[in-house]
Amino acid sequence: GAGVSQSPSNKVTEKGKDVELRCDPISGHTALYWYRQRLGQGLEFLIYFQGNSAPDKSGLPSDRFSAERTGESVSTLTIQRTQQEDSAVYLCASSLAGTLQFFGPGTRLTVL
Amino acid sequence: AQSVSQHNHHVILSEAASLELGCNYSYGGTVNLFWYVQYPGQHLQLLLKYFSGDPLVKGIKGFEAEFIKSKFSFNLRKPSVQWSDTAEYFCAVTPGRSNYQLIWGAGTKLIIKP
């Protein structure tokens, strides 16, 4: 597609529920990144996928967070047993290997 | 731990004023440096970047930034701002030559009064 897309744009959930966030990268981009942005803070790196290499999961804050990517296409970020501190905007970016990142519009997650 | 500091969280200026937004990072080695901008209701987009070479880099919309290695700084400047520059500005750094693991500043909200 023309740009990185993410869905849903907004998600409100109850504490303890699982949520799944989706990212469609720019076609042909081999690298995909997930970030979290809490209110008033900068972006925190969560996870990085590059081609068929093992993902860099070093930024995932707990084992409740996981992400998958199918080949060089869609990625899903799953948060299990959501907590209120998970409320944030989750941003996805994609790039050609070793080049600039292009960002999606984000998913605003609110955990009640 | 590596970090990026943006000292001004909110800046309010009148049109035609000059702008300088500070960015300092804590990493002693080679870095790649970025400024991203997020206009109201829009995606994050790249404003300018520094990888190597001339430490004064020019970006889109009349913005420029100067990398001063001795000060660990990469301040963003624009000589004369416009109302359309109202946005949030983020400084980001990749320590070393890797092009992921961007480390971000907290952002500066810039409001330009018409």
mmCIF file of C-alpha atoms in Angstrom:
data_model
loop_
_atom_site.group_PDB
_atom_site.id
_atom_site.type_symbol
_atom_site.label_atom_id
_atom_site.label_comp_id
_atom_site.label_asym_id
_atom_site.label_seq_id
_atom_site.Cartn_x
_atom_site.Cartn_y
_atom_site.Cartn_z
ATOM 1 C CA GLY A 1 0.000 0.000 0.000
ATOM 2 C CA ALA A 2 0.887 3.656 -0.077
ATOM 3 C CA GLY A 3 1.773 3.838 3.584
ATOM 4 C CA VAL A 4 1.848 1.925 6.820
ATOM 5 C CA SER A 5 -1.643 1.196 8.087
ATOM 6 C CA GLN A 6 -2.735 0.100 11.528
ATOM 7 C CA SER A 7 -5.980 -1.196 12.919
ATOM 8 C CA PRO A 8 -7.966 -0.517 14.919
ATOM 9 C CA SER A 9 -7.322 3.183 15.275
ATOM 10 C CA ASN A 10 -8.816 3.133 18.759
ATOM 11 C CA LYS A 11 -9.372 0.260 21.148
ATOM 12 C CA VAL A 12 -11.027 0.419 24.544
ATOM 13 C CA THR A 13 -10.855 -2.717 26.621
ATOM 14 C CA GLU A 14 -11.380 -3.871 30.166
ATOM 15 C CA LYS A 15 -8.526 -4.772 32.454
ATOM 16 C CA GLY A 16 -7.642 -8.437 32.117
ATOM 17 C CA LYS A 17 -8.813 -8.854 28.524
ATOM 18 C CA ASP A 18 -6.495 -9.706 25.638
ATOM 19 C CA VAL A 19 -6.087 -7.336 22.686
ATOM 20 C CA GLU A 20 -4.615 -7.751 19.239
ATOM 21 C CA LEU A 21 -3.267 -4.848 17.220
ATOM 22 C CA ARG A 22 -2.517 -5.084 13.526
ATOM 23 C CA CYS A 23 0.061 -3.453 11.288
ATOM 24 C CA ASP A 24 0.254 -3.535 7.500
ATOM 25 C CA PRO A 25 3.684 -2.316 6.405
ATOM 26 C CA ILE A 26 4.594 -0.640 3.147
ATOM 27 C CA SER A 27 4.797 -3.264 0.436
ATOM 28 C CA GLY A 28 8.384 -4.433 -0.059
ATOM 29 C CA HIS A 29 9.636 -3.207 3.299
ATOM 30 C CA THR A 30 11.542 -6.011 4.931
ATOM 31 C CA ALA A 31 11.839 -4.437 8.378
ATOM 32 C CA LEU A 32 8.965 -3.794 10.773
ATOM 33 C CA TYR A 33 9.039 -2.157 14.195
ATOM 34 C CA TRP A 34 6.592 -1.728 17.047
ATOM 35 C CA TYR A 35 6.796 1.164 19.497
ATOM 36 C CA ARG A 36 4.739 2.302 22.462
ATOM 37 C CA GLN A 37 4.103 5.945 23.275
ATOM 38 C CA ARG A 38 2.704 6.759 26.673
ATOM 39 C CA LEU A 39 1.100 10.136 27.259
ATOM 40 C CA GLY A 40 3.716 12.892 27.428
ATOM 41 C CA GLN A 41 6.602 10.561 26.732
ATOM 42 C CA GLY A 42 8.786 9.611 23.815
ATOM 43 C CA LEU A 43 8.443 6.380 21.903
ATOM 44 C CA GLU A 44 9.653 3.149 23.483
ATOM 45 C CA PHE A 45 11.009 0.442 21.219
ATOM 46 C CA LEU A 46 9.167 -2.856 21.630
ATOM 47 C CA ILE A 47 10.175 -5.281 18.884
ATOM 48 C CA TYR A 48 11.869 -5.401 15.474
ATOM 49 C CA PHE A 49 11.416 -7.864 12.627
ATOM 50 C CA GLN A 50 13.867 -8.093 9.735
ATOM 51 C CA GLY A 51 13.096 -10.548 6.978
ATOM 52 C CA ASN A 52 13.351 -14.150 8.155
ATOM 53 C CA SER A 53 15.778 -13.359 10.968
ATOM 54 C CA ALA A 54 14.832 -13.952 14.577
ATOM 55 C CA PRO A 55 13.051 -10.819 15.859
ATOM 56 C CA ASP A 56 14.684 -8.493 18.354
ATOM 57 C CA LYS A 57 12.276 -8.683 21.282
ATOM 58 C CA SER A 58 14.484 -6.808 23.718
ATOM 59 C CA GLY A 59 11.995 -3.966 24.204
ATOM 60 C CA LEU A 60 8.951 -6.034 25.139
ATOM 61 C CA PRO A 61 8.079 -4.948 28.700
ATOM 62 C CA SER A 62 6.707 -8.262 29.952
ATOM 63 C CA ASP A 63 5.742 -11.756 28.842
ATOM 64 C CA ARG A 64 2.183 -10.501 28.392
ATOM 65 C CA PHE A 65 3.394 -8.846 25.195
ATOM 66 C CA SER A 66 4.095 -10.816 22.036
ATOM 67 C CA ALA A 67 4.231 -10.103 18.334
ATOM 68 C CA GLU A 68 4.226 -12.108 15.157
ATOM 69 C CA ARG A 69 4.923 -11.327 11.565
ATOM 70 C CA THR A 70 4.012 -13.457 8.596
ATOM 71 C CA GLY A 71 6.853 -13.304 6.113
ATOM 72 C CA GLU A 72 7.371 -9.695 5.098
ATOM 73 C CA SER A 73 3.762 -8.671 5.506
ATOM 74 C CA VAL A 74 1.284 -8.134 8.288
ATOM 75 C CA SER A 75 2.291 -8.083 11.917
ATOM 76 C CA THR A 76 0.138 -8.450 15.005
ATOM 77 C CA LEU A 77 1.016 -7.255 18.486
ATOM 78 C CA THR A 78 -0.840 -9.122 21.211
ATOM 79 C CA ILE A 79 -1.200 -7.955 24.778
ATOM 80 C CA GLN A 80 -2.594 -10.550 27.157
ATOM 81 C CA ARG A 81 -4.354 -9.775 30.421
ATOM 82 C CA THR A 82 -4.192 -6.045 29.798
ATOM 83 C CA GLN A 83 -3.388 -3.693 32.649
ATOM 84 C CA GLN A 84 -4.143 -0.004 32.974
ATOM 85 C CA GLU A 85 -0.477 0.841 32.512
ATOM 86 C CA ASP A 86 -0.707 -0.671 29.024
ATOM 87 C CA SER A 87 -2.815 2.324 27.955
ATOM 88 C CA ALA A 88 -0.802 4.091 25.260
ATOM 89 C CA VAL A 89 -0.539 4.681 21.542
ATOM 90 C CA TYR A 90 1.077 1.732 19.801
ATOM 91 C CA LEU A 91 2.957 2.727 16.669
ATOM 92 C CA CYS A 92 4.185 0.528 13.878
ATOM 93 C CA ALA A 93 6.886 1.495 11.397
ATOM 94 C CA SER A 94 8.427 -0.217 8.407
ATOM 95 C CA SER A 95 11.551 0.274 6.354
ATOM 96 C CA LEU A 96 13.772 -1.283 3.781
ATOM 97 C CA ALA A 97 16.622 -2.982 5.608
ATOM 98 C CA GLY A 98 18.899 -0.454 7.254
ATOM 99 C CA THR A 99 17.056 2.621 6.069
ATOM 100 C CA LEU A 100 14.590 5.189 7.305
ATOM 101 C CA GLN A 101 11.463 4.178 9.145
ATOM 102 C CA PHE A 102 7.995 5.163 7.970
ATOM 103 C CA PHE A 103 5.320 5.287 10.628
ATOM 104 C CA GLY A 104 1.690 4.317 10.710
ATOM 105 C CA PRO A 105 -1.044 6.357 12.411
ATOM 106 C CA GLY A 106 -0.976 4.285 15.571
ATOM 107 C CA THR A 107 -3.567 2.475 17.661
ATOM 108 C CA ARG A 108 -4.730 4.258 20.784
ATOM 109 C CA LEU A 109 -5.318 1.626 23.458
ATOM 110 C CA THR A 110 -7.303 2.497 26.568
ATOM 111 C CA VAL A 111 -7.544 -0.069 29.342
ATOM 112 C CA LEU A 112 -10.331 0.655 31.805
ATOM 113 C CA ALA B 1 21.387 3.560 29.684
ATOM 114 C CA GLN B 2 21.280 5.613 26.531
ATOM 115 C CA SER B 3 18.818 8.477 26.617
ATOM 116 C CA VAL B 4 17.693 11.479 24.629
ATOM 117 C CA SER B 5 16.691 14.715 26.327
ATOM 118 C CA GLN B 6 14.495 17.410 24.891
ATOM 119 C CA HIS B 7 14.533 20.167 27.420
ATOM 120 C CA ASN B 8 11.492 22.121 26.300
ATOM 121 C CA HIS B 9 8.215 20.239 26.524
ATOM 122 C CA HIS B 10 6.128 23.180 25.327
ATOM 123 C CA VAL B 11 7.181 26.157 23.245
ATOM 124 C CA ILE B 12 4.919 28.998 22.166
ATOM 125 C CA LEU B 13 6.120 31.464 19.550
ATOM 126 C CA SER B 14 4.668 34.127 17.321
ATOM 127 C CA GLU B 15 4.871 33.847 13.553
ATOM 128 C CA ALA B 16 8.202 34.992 12.112
ATOM 129 C CA ALA B 17 10.050 34.290 15.372
ATOM 130 C CA SER B 18 13.186 32.182 15.244
ATOM 131 C CA LEU B 19 13.086 28.671 16.632
ATOM 132 C CA GLU B 20 15.635 26.499 18.348
ATOM 133 C CA LEU B 21 14.657 23.210 19.980
ATOM 134 C CA GLY B 22 17.288 21.478 22.059
ATOM 135 C CA CYS B 23 18.209 17.811 21.848
ATOM 136 C CA ASN B 24 20.978 16.109 23.806
ATOM 137 C CA TYR B 25 21.831 12.445 23.867
ATOM 138 C CA SER B 26 23.934 10.261 26.092
ATOM 139 C CA TYR B 27 26.050 7.923 24.015
ATOM 140 C CA GLY B 28 29.756 8.254 23.452
ATOM 141 C CA GLY B 29 30.103 6.389 20.195
ATOM 142 C CA THR B 30 28.967 6.874 16.632
ATOM 143 C CA VAL B 31 25.328 7.853 16.313
ATOM 144 C CA ASN B 32 22.679 8.497 13.706
ATOM 145 C CA LEU B 33 20.448 11.433 14.593
ATOM 146 C CA PHE B 34 16.912 12.268 13.530
ATOM 147 C CA TRP B 35 14.211 14.838 13.989
ATOM 148 C CA TYR B 36 10.652 13.683 13.380
ATOM 149 C CA VAL B 37 7.551 15.860 13.324
ATOM 150 C CA GLN B 38 3.926 15.016 13.997
ATOM 151 C CA TYR B 39 1.432 17.572 12.735
ATOM 152 C CA PRO B 40 -2.003 17.536 14.388
ATOM 153 C CA GLY B 41 -3.919 14.457 13.273
ATOM 154 C CA GLN B 42 -1.083 13.159 11.104
ATOM 155 C CA HIS B 43 1.554 10.429 11.211
ATOM 156 C CA LEU B 44 5.069 10.891 12.457
ATOM 157 C CA GLN B 45 7.237 11.937 9.536
ATOM 158 C CA LEU B 46 10.936 12.526 9.100
ATOM 159 C CA LEU B 47 12.057 16.152 9.193
ATOM 160 C CA LEU B 48 15.803 15.618 8.782
ATOM 161 C CA LYS B 49 18.588 13.202 9.595
ATOM 162 C CA TYR B 50 22.323 13.079 10.206
ATOM 163 C CA PHE B 51 24.385 9.997 9.447
ATOM 164 C CA SER B 52 27.818 11.441 8.648
ATOM 165 C CA GLY B 53 29.541 14.291 6.826
ATOM 166 C CA ASP B 54 28.553 17.952 7.125
ATOM 167 C CA PRO B 55 27.255 18.419 10.675
ATOM 168 C CA LEU B 56 24.805 21.088 9.509
ATOM 169 C CA VAL B 57 21.925 19.282 7.876
ATOM 170 C CA LYS B 58 18.979 20.767 6.094
ATOM 171 C CA GLY B 59 15.547 19.211 6.092
ATOM 172 C CA ILE B 60 12.133 19.908 4.738
ATOM 173 C CA LYS B 61 10.176 23.131 5.218
ATOM 174 C CA GLY B 62 13.218 25.285 5.988
ATOM 175 C CA PHE B 63 14.344 23.364 9.066
ATOM 176 C CA GLU B 64 17.975 22.634 9.801
ATOM 177 C CA ALA B 65 19.895 20.979 12.608
ATOM 178 C CA GLU B 66 23.492 21.067 13.732
ATOM 179 C CA PHE B 67 25.303 18.070 15.152
ATOM 180 C CA ILE B 68 27.862 19.171 17.752
ATOM 181 C CA LYS B 69 29.691 16.033 18.785
ATOM 182 C CA SER B 70 31.525 17.649 21.698
ATOM 183 C CA LYS B 71 28.220 18.742 23.218
ATOM 184 C CA PHE B 72 26.289 15.554 22.339
ATOM 185 C CA SER B 73 23.691 17.841 20.805
ATOM 186 C CA PHE B 74 21.542 17.967 17.690
ATOM 187 C CA ASN B 75 19.463 21.116 18.003
ATOM 188 C CA LEU B 76 16.720 21.930 15.518
ATOM 189 C CA ARG B 77 16.451 25.431 14.106
ATOM 190 C CA LYS B 78 14.291 27.479 11.814
ATOM 191 C CA PRO B 79 14.922 31.196 11.249
ATOM 192 C CA SER B 80 11.287 32.224 10.803
ATOM 193 C CA VAL B 81 8.414 30.015 11.886
ATOM 194 C CA GLN B 82 4.958 29.874 10.375
ATOM 195 C CA TRP B 83 1.604 29.012 11.882
ATOM 196 C CA SER B 84 1.729 25.716 9.929
ATOM 197 C CA ASP B 85 4.776 24.656 11.943
ATOM 198 C CA THR B 86 2.509 23.989 14.910
ATOM 199 C CA ALA B 87 3.256 20.353 15.707
ATOM 200 C CA GLU B 88 5.075 18.039 18.069
ATOM 201 C CA TYR B 89 8.777 17.549 17.356
ATOM 202 C CA PHE B 90 10.734 14.480 18.388
ATOM 203 C CA CYS B 91 14.474 13.963 18.453
ATOM 204 C CA ALA B 92 15.689 10.374 18.073
ATOM 205 C CA VAL B 93 19.042 8.617 18.049
ATOM 206 C CA THR B 94 20.267 5.223 16.966
ATOM 207 C CA PRO B 95 23.410 4.405 18.925
ATOM 208 C CA GLY B 96 26.027 2.888 16.703
ATOM 209 C CA ARG B 97 25.424 2.198 13.068
ATOM 210 C CA SER B 98 22.285 0.108 13.487
ATOM 211 C CA ASN B 99 19.255 1.708 11.958
ATOM 212 C CA TYR B 100 16.701 0.436 14.340
ATOM 213 C CA GLN B 101 16.376 0.695 18.104
ATOM 214 C CA LEU B 102 15.604 4.380 17.816
ATOM 215 C CA ILE B 103 15.860 6.019 21.227
ATOM 216 C CA TRP B 104 13.442 8.905 21.482
ATOM 217 C CA GLY B 105 13.174 12.154 23.331
ATOM 218 C CA ALA B 106 9.872 12.964 25.029
ATOM 219 C CA GLY B 107 8.939 15.480 22.348
ATOM 220 C CA THR B 108 8.383 19.237 22.239
ATOM 221 C CA LYS B 109 4.945 20.641 21.518
ATOM 222 C CA LEU B 110 5.364 23.776 19.427
ATOM 223 C CA ILE B 111 2.493 26.225 19.116
ATOM 224 C CA ILE B 112 2.771 29.123 16.716
ATOM 225 C CA LYS B 113 0.445 32.023 17.362
ATOM 226 C CA PRO B 114 -0.855 33.609 14.142
#
